[in-house]
Short mmCIF file of C-alpha atoms in Angstrom, two decimals:
data_model
loop_
_atom_site.label_atom_id
_atom_site.label_comp_id
_atom_site.label_asym_id
_atom_site.label_seq_id
_atom_site.Cartn_x
_atom_site.Cartn_y
_atom_site.Cartn_z
CA PRO V 1 15.05 9.64 19.36
CA PRO V 2 12.14 11.29 17.52
CA GLY V 3 12.44 11.78 13.77
CA GLY V 4 14.46 14.84 12.78
CA THR V 5 16.62 14.78 15.91
CA GLU V 6 20.27 15.62 15.22
CA LEU V 7 22.76 13.25 16.81
CA ASP V 8 26.53 13.10 17.00
CA ALA V 9 28.24 10.90 14.42
CA GLY V 10 28.58 7.30 15.53
CA VAL V 11 25.65 7.35 17.95
CA ALA V 12 23.63 4.13 17.67
CA VAL V 13 19.88 4.38 17.31
CA GLU V 14 17.19 1.73 17.38
CA LEU V 15 14.65 1.87 14.58
CA ALA V 16 11.14 0.66 15.31
CA PHE V 17 8.72 0.16 12.44
CA GLU V 18 5.54 -1.62 11.56
CA PRO V 19 5.87 -4.30 8.90
CA CYS V 20 4.31 -3.54 5.53
CA VAL V 21 1.38 -5.96 5.42
CA VAL V 22 -0.71 -6.13 2.23
CA PRO V 23 -4.40 -5.51 2.97
CA ASP V 24 -7.30 -7.15 1.17
CA PHE V 25 -8.31 -4.65 -1.52
CA VAL V 26 -10.80 -7.02 -3.24
CA GLY V 27 -14.34 -5.70 -3.11
CA GLN V 28 -13.24 -2.15 -2.33
CA ARG V 29 -13.70 0.83 -4.60
CA LEU V 30 -10.48 2.14 -6.14
CA ALA V 31 -10.79 5.45 -4.25
CA ASP V 32 -10.88 3.56 -0.94
CA ALA V 33 -7.82 1.50 -1.89
CA ILE V 34 -5.97 4.68 -2.85
CA SER V 35 -6.94 6.28 0.48
CA LEU V 36 -5.49 3.35 2.43
CA VAL V 37 -2.13 3.89 0.77
CA GLU V 38 -2.10 7.70 0.49
CA ASP V 39 -3.20 8.21 4.09
CA GLU V 40 -0.35 5.88 5.07
CA ILE V 41 -2.62 3.49 6.91
CA VAL V 42 -0.50 0.88 5.11
CA VAL V 43 2.95 2.44 5.32
CA GLY V 44 5.34 1.94 2.41
CA LEU V 45 2.97 0.17 0.02
CA ARG V 46 2.24 1.26 -3.54
CA ILE V 47 -0.61 0.24 -5.79
CA SER V 48 -1.10 0.34 -9.55
CA TRP V 49 -4.08 -0.43 -11.76
CA PRO V 50 -4.95 -0.67 -15.47
CA GLN V 51 -7.31 1.51 -17.45
CA HIS V 52 -10.76 0.49 -16.31
CA CYS V 53 -14.46 1.08 -16.82
CA ASP V 54 -15.58 0.30 -13.26
CA ASP V 55 -13.72 1.07 -10.04
CA LEU V 56 -14.49 -2.14 -8.13
CA VAL V 57 -11.32 -4.08 -7.24
CA LEU V 58 -11.71 -7.68 -8.46
CA GLY V 59 -8.29 -9.05 -7.58
CA GLN V 60 -4.74 -8.18 -6.58
CA SER V 61 -1.25 -9.41 -7.41
CA ILE V 62 -0.08 -10.05 -3.83
CA VAL V 63 -2.05 -12.18 -1.38
CA PRO V 64 -3.59 -10.21 1.50
CA GLY V 65 -1.66 -10.61 4.75
CA THR V 66 1.69 -10.98 2.97
CA VAL V 67 4.53 -9.00 4.55
CA VAL V 68 6.42 -7.11 1.82
CA GLU V 69 9.37 -4.75 1.67
CA PRO V 70 8.47 -1.05 1.85
CA GLY V 71 8.04 0.28 -1.68
CA ALA V 72 6.50 -2.94 -3.01
CA THR V 73 3.73 -2.47 -5.58
CA VAL V 74 0.45 -4.36 -5.57
CA GLU V 75 -1.27 -4.46 -8.95
CA LEU V 76 -5.04 -4.21 -8.63
CA ASP V 77 -7.38 -5.91 -11.09
CA LEU V 78 -10.36 -3.80 -12.16
CA PRO V 79 -12.98 -4.42 -14.86
CA THR V 80 -11.51 -3.41 -18.23
CA SER V 81 -14.59 -4.10 -20.35
CA CYS V 82 -18.16 -3.06 -19.63
#
């Protein structure tokens, strides 16, 4: 049933979901990486990043294409010295 539908107790439902696949953030601007996650294009993924002086993503902690559990966090590497 659609989300939010009330069902009687004990009724079985089938859940369908897309796997959480880590995209390739390298070479993107931080704002674009944030948009991918906030706009839920990549459902269930979180990102974090250090203080930085440039917003170009240089690396990431999880290899692109990896299937992760929803709620997993990918740490982005950004330039920290200019």
